[in-house]
Short mmCIF file of C-alpha atoms in Angstrom, two decimals:
data_model
loop_
_atom_site.label_atom_id
_atom_site.label_comp_id
_atom_site.label_asym_id
_atom_site.label_seq_id
_atom_site.Cartn_x
_atom_site.Cartn_y
_atom_site.Cartn_z
CA UNK J 15 15.60 -2.25 -4.38
CA UNK J 16 16.26 1.26 -3.04
CA UNK J 17 19.14 4.11 -4.00
CA UNK J 18 21.71 5.85 -1.20
CA UNK J 19 21.85 9.67 -2.00
CA UNK J 20 25.32 9.63 -3.75
CA UNK J 21 28.13 11.13 -1.18
CA UNK J 22 29.77 14.51 -2.15
CA UNK J 23 33.47 14.06 -3.69
CA UNK J 24 35.94 15.68 -4.95
CA UNK J 25 37.11 16.66 -8.04
CA UNK J 26 40.07 15.29 -9.19
CA UNK J 27 41.46 15.82 -12.95
CA UNK J 28 42.38 13.16 -15.43
CA UNK J 29 45.73 15.10 -15.28
CA UNK J 30 46.31 14.43 -12.19
CA UNK J 31 45.80 10.52 -11.46
CA UNK J 32 47.62 10.34 -15.26
CA UNK J 33 50.52 11.54 -13.42
CA UNK J 34 49.96 9.49 -10.23
CA UNK J 35 49.76 6.09 -12.34
CA UNK J 36 52.69 4.56 -14.12
CA UNK J 37 52.75 4.95 -17.74
CA UNK J 38 50.10 4.09 -20.07
CA UNK J 39 47.52 3.10 -17.85
CA UNK J 40 44.18 5.84 -17.13
CA UNK J 41 41.51 5.70 -14.60
CA UNK J 42 40.02 8.44 -17.78
CA UNK J 43 36.63 7.31 -19.02
CA UNK J 44 37.31 8.85 -23.00
CA UNK J 45 35.07 11.68 -22.51
CA UNK J 46 38.56 12.30 -19.65
CA UNK J 47 36.15 12.29 -16.87
CA UNK J 48 37.43 9.08 -14.70
CA UNK J 49 33.97 8.95 -13.23
CA UNK J 50 32.71 8.09 -16.77
CA UNK J 51 34.95 4.82 -16.80
CA UNK J 52 33.52 1.27 -16.84
CA UNK J 53 32.34 -0.53 -14.24
CA UNK J 54 34.78 -2.47 -11.93
CA UNK J 55 35.08 -5.52 -10.73
CA UNK J 56 33.47 -5.16 -7.00
CA UNK J 57 33.51 -7.96 -6.86
CA UNK J 58 35.57 -7.75 -3.71
CA UNK J 59 33.98 -5.59 -2.66
CA UNK J 60 31.07 -6.83 -1.02
CA UNK J 61 29.61 -9.59 0.46
CA UNK J 62 26.67 -11.63 1.12
CA UNK J 63 24.77 -14.34 2.57
CA UNK J 64 23.67 -16.29 -0.65
CA UNK J 65 25.12 -19.26 -1.14
CA UNK J 66 28.22 -19.97 -3.41
CA UNK J 67 28.96 -23.27 -3.64
CA UNK J 68 28.57 -25.31 -6.82
CA UNK J 69 24.37 -27.14 -6.52
CA UNK J 70 23.68 -25.49 -3.42
CA UNK J 71 19.68 -23.19 -3.30
CA UNK J 72 18.83 -20.39 -1.19
CA UNK J 73 15.81 -20.99 1.49
CA UNK J 74 14.26 -18.92 0.09
CA UNK J 75 12.43 -17.86 3.89
CA UNK J 76 15.74 -16.57 4.73
CA UNK J 77 15.95 -12.65 3.99
CA UNK J 78 18.87 -12.14 1.66
CA UNK J 79 21.20 -10.06 2.60
CA UNK J 80 24.58 -7.98 0.68
CA UNK J 81 26.75 -6.12 2.35
CA UNK J 82 30.07 -3.71 1.91
CA UNK J 83 33.25 -4.83 2.26
CA UNK J 84 36.00 -2.65 4.34
CA UNK J 85 35.50 0.94 4.39
CA UNK J 86 36.82 2.94 0.85
CA UNK J 87 33.52 1.66 -0.75
CA UNK J 88 30.02 1.93 0.29
CA UNK J 89 26.92 0.13 -1.96
CA UNK J 90 25.39 2.08 -3.95
CA UNK J 91 22.03 0.47 -5.15
CA UNK J 92 21.28 -3.73 -5.26
CA UNK J 93 18.64 -4.97 -7.77
CA UNK J 94 16.73 -8.17 -7.27
CA UNK J 95 14.79 -10.77 -9.70
CA UNK J 96 13.97 -13.67 -10.48
CA UNK J 97 14.04 -15.25 -13.73
CA UNK J 98 10.35 -14.67 -14.48
CA UNK J 99 10.82 -10.60 -13.67
CA UNK J 100 9.11 -10.53 -9.91
CA UNK J 101 11.95 -7.95 -8.47
CA UNK J 102 12.20 -8.25 -4.77
CA UNK J 103 12.49 -5.19 -1.98
CA UNK J 104 14.65 -4.42 -0.79
CA UNK J 105 16.47 -1.65 2.12
CA UNK J 106 20.30 0.02 1.58
CA UNK J 107 21.73 1.54 4.80
CA UNK J 108 21.94 5.29 4.20
CA UNK J 109 25.47 4.71 4.75
CA UNK J 110 25.63 2.44 2.23
CA UNK J 111 27.20 -0.13 3.98
CA UNK J 112 24.36 -3.10 4.07
CA UNK J 113 21.64 -4.06 1.75
CA UNK J 114 18.88 -6.79 2.87
CA UNK J 115 15.40 -7.51 0.84
CA UNK J 116 12.13 -6.60 2.29
CA UNK J 117 9.76 -8.93 0.48
CA UNK J 118 10.19 -13.14 0.72
CA UNK J 119 11.69 -14.62 -1.73
CA UNK J 120 10.06 -17.65 -4.19
CA UNK J 121 11.00 -21.36 -3.44
CA UNK J 122 12.54 -22.94 -5.89
CA UNK J 123 13.40 -20.23 -8.75
CA UNK J 124 15.90 -18.06 -10.51
CA UNK J 125 18.14 -15.29 -8.83
CA UNK J 126 20.08 -12.68 -10.48
CA UNK J 127 21.20 -9.53 -8.38
CA UNK J 128 22.97 -6.84 -9.82
CA UNK J 129 24.91 -5.07 -7.41
CA UNK J 130 26.64 -0.98 -7.47
CA UNK J 131 29.09 0.00 -5.50
CA UNK J 132 31.56 3.03 -5.81
CA UNK J 133 34.89 3.69 -3.65
CA UNK J 134 36.54 6.43 -2.25
CA UNK J 135 36.75 8.30 -5.13
CA UNK J 136 33.20 8.04 -6.92
CA UNK J 137 34.68 5.53 -9.38
CA UNK J 138 31.14 2.54 -10.22
CA UNK J 139 31.60 -0.86 -9.43
CA UNK J 140 29.30 -3.76 -10.72
CA UNK J 141 28.68 -7.22 -9.26
CA UNK J 142 26.50 -9.79 -10.63
CA UNK J 143 25.45 -12.26 -8.79
CA UNK J 144 23.41 -15.50 -8.91
CA UNK J 145 21.70 -18.17 -7.22
CA UNK J 146 18.72 -20.67 -6.75
CA UNK J 147 16.34 -21.16 -3.75
CA UNK J 148 15.04 -24.65 -2.63
CA UNK J 149 11.95 -25.99 -3.50
CA UNK J 150 9.11 -25.71 -1.72
CA UNK J 151 8.82 -28.12 1.30
CA UNK J 152 4.82 -28.86 0.53
CA UNK J 153 2.73 -29.30 -2.07
CA UNK J 154 -0.15 -27.11 -0.74
CA UNK J 155 -0.95 -23.44 -2.57
CA UNK J 156 -2.88 -20.18 -1.97
CA UNK J 157 -4.59 -20.01 -6.04
CA UNK J 158 -6.32 -17.03 -7.00
CA UNK J 159 -9.18 -15.98 -9.46
CA UNK J 160 -9.50 -12.63 -10.75
CA UNK J 161 -12.78 -11.99 -11.89
CA UNK J 162 -14.15 -10.14 -14.21
CA UNK J 163 -13.76 -11.99 -17.52
CA UNK J 164 -11.00 -10.60 -19.77
CA UNK J 165 -13.01 -7.64 -22.34
CA UNK J 166 -14.13 -3.78 -22.12
CA UNK J 167 -15.62 -2.69 -18.80
CA UNK J 168 -17.34 1.01 -17.25
CA UNK J 169 -15.60 3.47 -15.61
CA UNK J 170 -17.04 1.63 -12.55
CA UNK J 171 -15.71 -1.73 -12.86
CA UNK J 172 -13.87 -2.81 -9.34
CA UNK J 173 -11.55 -5.82 -10.12
CA UNK J 174 -11.39 -8.51 -8.04
CA UNK J 175 -9.72 -11.62 -6.59
CA UNK J 176 -11.41 -14.40 -5.30
CA UNK J 177 -8.56 -16.54 -3.14
CA UNK J 178 -9.51 -20.05 -2.33
CA UNK J 179 -8.40 -20.56 1.40
CA UNK J 180 -8.69 -17.64 4.06
CA UNK J 181 -5.69 -15.59 5.20
CA UNK J 182 -6.58 -14.00 8.43
CA UNK J 183 -3.09 -13.25 10.12
CA UNK J 184 -2.24 -9.20 8.28
CA UNK J 185 1.53 -10.07 8.47
CA UNK J 186 0.03 -12.96 4.73
CA UNK J 187 -2.33 -10.85 3.75
CA UNK J 188 -0.21 -8.67 2.84
CA UNK J 189 2.58 -10.93 1.65
CA UNK J 190 -1.16 -11.89 -0.68
CA UNK J 191 -1.51 -8.22 -1.50
CA UNK J 192 1.97 -7.71 -2.75
CA UNK J 193 1.31 -9.71 -5.21
CA UNK J 194 -2.04 -8.96 -6.45
CA UNK J 195 -0.60 -6.93 -9.19
CA UNK J 196 -2.40 -4.37 -11.26
CA UNK J 197 -1.35 -2.06 -14.01
CA UNK J 198 -2.73 0.23 -15.98
CA UNK J 199 -2.05 2.84 -18.64
CA UNK J 200 -2.43 5.28 -17.37
CA UNK J 201 -1.05 4.55 -13.96
CA UNK J 202 -3.76 5.81 -11.56
CA UNK J 203 -3.54 6.14 -7.70
CA UNK J 204 -5.35 2.45 -6.54
CA UNK J 205 -5.96 0.02 -3.39
CA UNK J 206 -6.96 -3.30 -2.97
CA UNK J 207 -9.61 -4.04 0.33
CA UNK J 208 -10.20 -7.29 2.28
CA UNK J 209 -13.51 -7.32 2.09
CA UNK J 210 -13.82 -10.04 4.01
CA UNK J 211 -10.81 -13.13 4.02
CA UNK J 212 -11.32 -15.14 0.64
CA UNK J 213 -11.93 -11.97 -1.49
CA UNK J 214 -10.38 -8.85 -2.09
CA UNK J 215 -11.86 -5.45 -4.45
CA UNK J 216 -9.53 -3.48 -6.42
CA UNK J 217 -10.59 0.68 -7.45
CA UNK J 218 -9.52 3.72 -7.71
CA UNK J 219 -9.90 6.54 -6.27
CA UNK J 220 -12.28 7.82 -8.57
CA UNK J 221 -13.96 6.55 -11.47
CA UNK J 222 -10.88 5.11 -14.74
CA UNK J 223 -10.31 6.72 -17.23
CA UNK J 224 -12.38 6.43 -20.29
CA UNK J 225 -9.96 4.27 -22.14
CA UNK J 226 -7.63 3.03 -19.54
CA UNK J 227 -6.32 -0.35 -19.83
CA UNK J 228 -5.84 -2.27 -17.38
CA UNK J 229 -3.68 -5.90 -16.77
CA UNK J 230 -3.82 -7.72 -13.72
CA UNK J 231 -1.14 -10.36 -12.34
CA UNK J 232 -0.45 -12.94 -9.83
CA UNK J 233 3.41 -12.17 -8.53
CA UNK J 234 2.82 -15.70 -5.58
CA UNK J 235 3.21 -18.42 -7.38
CA UNK J 236 5.68 -20.16 -4.96
CA UNK J 237 5.83 -17.45 -2.54
CA UNK J 238 6.20 -18.66 1.14
CA UNK J 239 2.97 -16.78 2.24
CA UNK J 240 2.40 -19.05 5.97
CA UNK J 241 3.94 -22.53 7.53
CA UNK J 242 3.27 -25.28 4.61
CA UNK J 243 1.24 -22.72 2.33
CA UNK J 244 3.04 -21.54 -0.62
CA UNK J 245 1.46 -19.55 -3.07
CA UNK J 246 -0.17 -21.08 -6.55
CA UNK J 247 -0.57 -19.95 -9.66
CA UNK J 248 -3.42 -17.54 -11.59
CA UNK J 249 -4.61 -16.96 -14.53
CA UNK J 250 -3.11 -13.55 -15.66
CA UNK J 251 -6.39 -10.45 -16.50
CA UNK J 252 -6.69 -7.91 -19.08
CA UNK J 253 -9.20 -4.58 -19.27
CA UNK J 254 -10.17 -1.95 -21.47
CA UNK J 255 -12.18 0.82 -20.27
CA UNK J 256 -14.75 2.61 -21.94
CA UNK J 257 -16.47 5.55 -22.40
CA UNK J 258 -18.47 7.57 -18.99
CA UNK J 259 -20.78 6.19 -18.72
CA UNK J 260 -22.76 7.96 -15.42
CA UNK J 261 -26.20 7.79 -14.99
CA UNK J 262 -28.32 9.40 -12.52
CA UNK J 263 -31.65 8.64 -10.72
CA UNK J 264 -33.63 11.39 -9.64
CA UNK J 265 -35.86 9.40 -7.32
CA UNK J 266 -37.42 12.51 -6.02
CA UNK J 267 -37.91 14.42 -9.69
CA UNK J 268 -38.46 11.34 -11.69
CA UNK J 269 -35.99 10.98 -14.10
CA UNK J 270 -33.23 9.83 -15.12
CA UNK J 271 -30.06 11.68 -16.49
CA UNK J 272 -27.27 10.09 -18.51
CA UNK J 273 -24.52 11.27 -19.07
CA UNK J 274 -21.66 10.36 -21.37
CA UNK J 275 -17.44 11.31 -21.24
CA UNK J 276 -19.65 14.40 -19.05
CA UNK J 277 -22.00 15.50 -22.00
CA UNK J 278 -25.64 15.11 -20.82
CA UNK J 279 -27.08 12.40 -23.54
CA UNK J 280 -30.55 11.88 -22.94
CA UNK J 281 -32.98 12.23 -19.41
CA UNK J 282 -35.25 10.02 -19.65
CA UNK J 283 -38.76 9.66 -17.46
CA UNK J 284 -39.04 6.92 -14.34
CA UNK J 285 -40.79 5.34 -11.62
CA UNK J 286 -38.55 4.21 -8.67
CA UNK J 287 -39.67 2.44 -5.15
CA UNK J 288 -43.43 3.24 -4.07
CA UNK J 289 -42.84 3.40 0.34
CA UNK J 290 -41.91 0.33 1.92
CA UNK J 291 -40.42 -0.57 -1.84
CA UNK J 292 -38.31 2.18 -1.55
CA UNK J 293 -35.07 2.98 -3.79
CA UNK J 294 -31.97 1.98 -2.86
CA UNK J 295 -29.78 5.45 -2.88
CA UNK J 296 -26.01 4.81 -3.71
CA UNK J 297 -23.72 4.55 -6.60
CA UNK J 298 -24.60 0.84 -8.44
CA UNK J 299 -22.14 -0.80 -10.91
CA UNK J 300 -24.50 -2.25 -13.72
CA UNK J 301 -23.85 -6.27 -13.58
CA UNK J 302 -25.89 -7.80 -16.30
CA UNK J 303 -28.46 -7.14 -18.95
CA UNK J 304 -31.23 -9.23 -19.57
CA UNK J 305 -33.44 -8.86 -22.97
CA UNK J 306 -36.69 -11.13 -20.63
CA UNK J 307 -36.14 -11.37 -17.59
CA UNK J 308 -38.94 -13.40 -15.06
CA UNK J 309 -39.62 -11.96 -12.03
CA UNK J 310 -42.11 -13.12 -9.70
CA UNK J 311 -42.93 -11.59 -5.79
CA UNK J 312 -42.91 -15.36 -4.10
CA UNK J 313 -39.19 -14.69 -4.17
CA UNK J 314 -39.21 -11.32 -2.34
CA UNK J 315 -41.75 -13.00 0.37
CA UNK J 316 -44.74 -11.35 -1.43
CA UNK J 317 -47.16 -13.83 -1.09
CA UNK J 318 -49.24 -15.32 -4.78
CA UNK J 319 -52.58 -13.77 -4.70
CA UNK J 320 -51.85 -10.55 -2.37
CA UNK J 321 -52.15 -7.18 -3.27
CA UNK J 322 -48.18 -6.97 -4.14
CA UNK J 323 -48.39 -9.71 -5.89
CA UNK J 324 -46.49 -10.00 -9.24
CA UNK J 325 -45.85 -12.82 -11.76
CA UNK J 326 -44.34 -11.05 -15.39
CA UNK J 327 -41.74 -10.89 -17.97
CA UNK J 328 -39.73 -7.63 -18.09
CA UNK J 329 -38.15 -6.67 -20.99
CA UNK J 330 -34.70 -4.64 -21.32
CA UNK J 331 -33.46 -5.24 -17.62
CA UNK J 332 -30.19 -3.77 -16.77
CA UNK J 333 -29.20 -5.22 -13.78
CA UNK J 334 -27.71 -2.94 -10.65
CA UNK J 335 -28.13 -5.48 -7.60
CA UNK J 336 -27.87 -9.11 -6.99
CA UNK J 337 -30.36 -9.02 -4.88
CA UNK J 338 -32.98 -7.55 -8.17
CA UNK J 339 -32.75 -4.82 -8.94
CA UNK J 340 -33.55 -3.25 -12.41
CA UNK J 341 -34.11 -0.79 -14.86
CA UNK J 342 -35.95 -2.57 -17.14
CA UNK J 343 -38.89 -1.25 -19.49
CA UNK J 344 -42.22 -0.82 -17.67
CA UNK J 345 -45.07 -0.69 -19.64
CA UNK J 346 -48.05 -0.29 -17.85
CA UNK J 347 -46.68 2.33 -15.69
CA UNK J 348 -46.46 5.06 -18.15
CA UNK J 349 -48.40 6.90 -16.98
CA UNK J 350 -47.19 7.30 -13.00
CA UNK J 351 -43.09 8.13 -15.08
CA UNK J 352 -42.20 11.29 -14.40
CA UNK J 353 -44.95 12.13 -11.58
CA UNK J 354 -44.64 9.46 -8.79
CA UNK J 355 -43.14 5.87 -7.17
CA UNK J 356 -44.99 3.35 -8.06
CA UNK J 357 -42.35 0.33 -8.25
CA UNK J 358 -41.42 -2.36 -5.96
CA UNK J 359 -38.09 -0.59 -5.51
CA UNK J 360 -36.65 -1.10 -9.59
CA UNK J 361 -36.54 2.13 -11.31
CA UNK J 362 -39.07 1.28 -14.43
CA UNK J 363 -39.16 3.22 -17.78
CA UNK J 364 -41.46 3.00 -21.32
CA UNK J 365 -40.55 0.09 -23.51
CA UNK J 366 -38.78 2.78 -25.95
CA UNK J 367 -37.30 4.01 -23.41
CA UNK J 368 -35.38 1.11 -21.89
CA UNK J 369 -35.06 0.14 -25.40
CA UNK J 370 -32.39 2.69 -25.40
CA UNK J 371 -30.27 2.93 -21.79
CA UNK J 372 -30.66 -1.17 -22.51
CA UNK J 373 -27.99 -0.19 -25.79
CA UNK J 374 -25.99 2.50 -24.54
CA UNK J 375 -24.99 1.29 -20.92
CA UNK J 376 -22.47 -2.04 -20.81
CA UNK J 377 -21.16 -3.71 -17.58
CA UNK J 378 -18.84 -1.34 -15.45
CA UNK J 379 -21.29 1.08 -16.24
CA UNK J 380 -22.48 3.25 -13.53
CA UNK J 381 -26.29 3.78 -11.86
CA UNK J 382 -26.39 6.37 -9.33
CA UNK J 383 -29.47 7.05 -7.71
CA UNK J 384 -30.32 10.06 -5.49
CA UNK J 385 -32.84 11.21 -3.34
CA UNK J 386 -34.63 7.56 -2.38
CA UNK J 387 -35.77 7.44 0.59
CA UNK J 388 -34.26 4.22 0.61
CA UNK J 389 -31.77 2.13 2.39
CA UNK J 390 -28.22 3.34 1.31
CA UNK J 391 -26.39 1.18 -1.02
CA UNK J 392 -24.26 -2.26 0.66
CA UNK J 393 -21.27 -1.85 0.22
CA UNK J 394 -20.55 -4.87 0.03
CA UNK J 395 -22.44 -8.73 -0.98
CA UNK J 396 -25.15 -7.28 -3.44
CA UNK J 397 -23.25 -6.24 -6.32
CA UNK J 398 -21.25 -3.34 -5.80
CA UNK J 399 -20.93 -1.03 -3.75
CA UNK J 400 -17.49 -0.27 -3.39
CA UNK J 401 -17.67 3.01 -4.66
CA UNK J 402 -20.16 4.15 -1.94
CA UNK J 403 -17.14 3.64 0.58
CA UNK J 404 -15.15 7.26 0.78
CA UNK J 405 -11.38 7.14 -0.16
CA UNK J 406 -9.90 7.50 3.26
CA UNK J 407 -11.78 4.16 4.71
CA UNK J 408 -11.26 2.71 1.22
CA UNK J 409 -7.20 2.26 1.78
CA UNK J 410 -7.79 1.59 5.45
CA UNK J 411 -8.77 -2.21 4.25
CA UNK J 412 -5.25 -2.41 2.57
CA UNK J 413 -2.79 -4.87 4.21
CA UNK J 414 0.00 -2.61 2.66
CA UNK J 415 -1.39 0.46 2.58
CA UNK J 416 -4.04 0.65 5.90
CA UNK J 417 -5.44 -1.78 8.74
CA UNK J 418 -6.08 -4.57 6.16
CA UNK J 419 -8.37 -6.23 8.03
CA UNK J 420 -11.59 -4.83 5.58
CA UNK J 421 -14.87 -7.03 5.95
CA UNK J 422 -18.38 -5.95 5.58
CA UNK J 423 -20.21 -3.83 8.49
CA UNK J 424 -22.36 -5.50 9.72
CA UNK J 425 -24.93 -2.80 8.73
CA UNK J 426 -23.96 -4.16 4.84
CA UNK J 427 -25.31 -7.34 4.82
CA UNK J 428 -27.29 -7.58 1.88
CA UNK J 429 -30.77 -6.63 2.04
CA UNK J 430 -32.93 -9.42 -0.19
CA UNK J 431 -36.05 -7.02 -0.62
CA UNK J 432 -36.20 -5.32 -3.05
CA UNK J 433 -36.24 -8.36 -5.80
CA UNK J 434 -37.69 -7.51 -8.35
CA UNK J 435 -40.09 -5.14 -9.47
#
């Protein structure tokens, strides 16, 4: 929807208008203001390129165009939307002579177009147009799956969109991205990032505010994306953001500090990765919690029976990478906790502290490691490292706001060590 700046008109009094009209006829509204009159029928003042014959359907691949007829009036506003509420973006000429759509129409849809006009004296006119678009020319669909599952998450939880087939062209990506709608209360600045041809992540500029409500849905159904490819259906998603929980592990000081809604709640002595198994630096997001998990060194290439091998049941395990980095109970290293780093990459603490941590963090909460000698947390592919990318670079991964090519940098390929402990 586009709106031009109203023109300035010379004021005309109601008395002069009445004098100029035949007796008993007035253009004044009930309050004596001629501009307060009900909108006149603007049918003769506009034309549009849609079908007017009964039963004829518009081609959804062609833009919609509304044109002002004659020289005594202009278009002031156009709203076009289909029966599901999807609005068509458009552009209005500065002089109000023409409006045209800038986003595609959906196939097999019923549209209502409301055109507002004004005449040379500034009196408002209106015309409502309706038409149907023809059905898609192919059954091939691009389907989208949103993540995570509906529920309550921490302030660091990104939204994901997985496409069932690749989209490489930038213009096609822009159509897809515009159709993936994220609405939050309160409203925040956010953007999609194309991780690769089939995966997008959405995050705000800063962490979600505590208590935010989020609705995610697709408006791509029956939208033309490419030749013989139209948008399919997608299950909508609703998320609620809980308290702002951020855990910061200082690997050099061997301490983990948990903050809730910016208040320091607890400080816990820990041990992190020893040399050669240094814990990743950077911001991570809680992926899952497991009351117990079996950890085996052979999964990361450490031979069974070697000095570094292990095969243990570990309790109160909070996962932060898919390759096996956890915050968990490590009763065998209590003597080193708060003193030195002796683990294979995980953050270890006492049974009691691990149970407390397990009970006080949730999926989507932030776990940040600082002052480690480990490599930076991968941006993608090994959990959610999204927050380690500066916002200015993040928006460049959008097909709407930036370059739209995204892609995981080579140095961010998931490192499979440490797998556990």
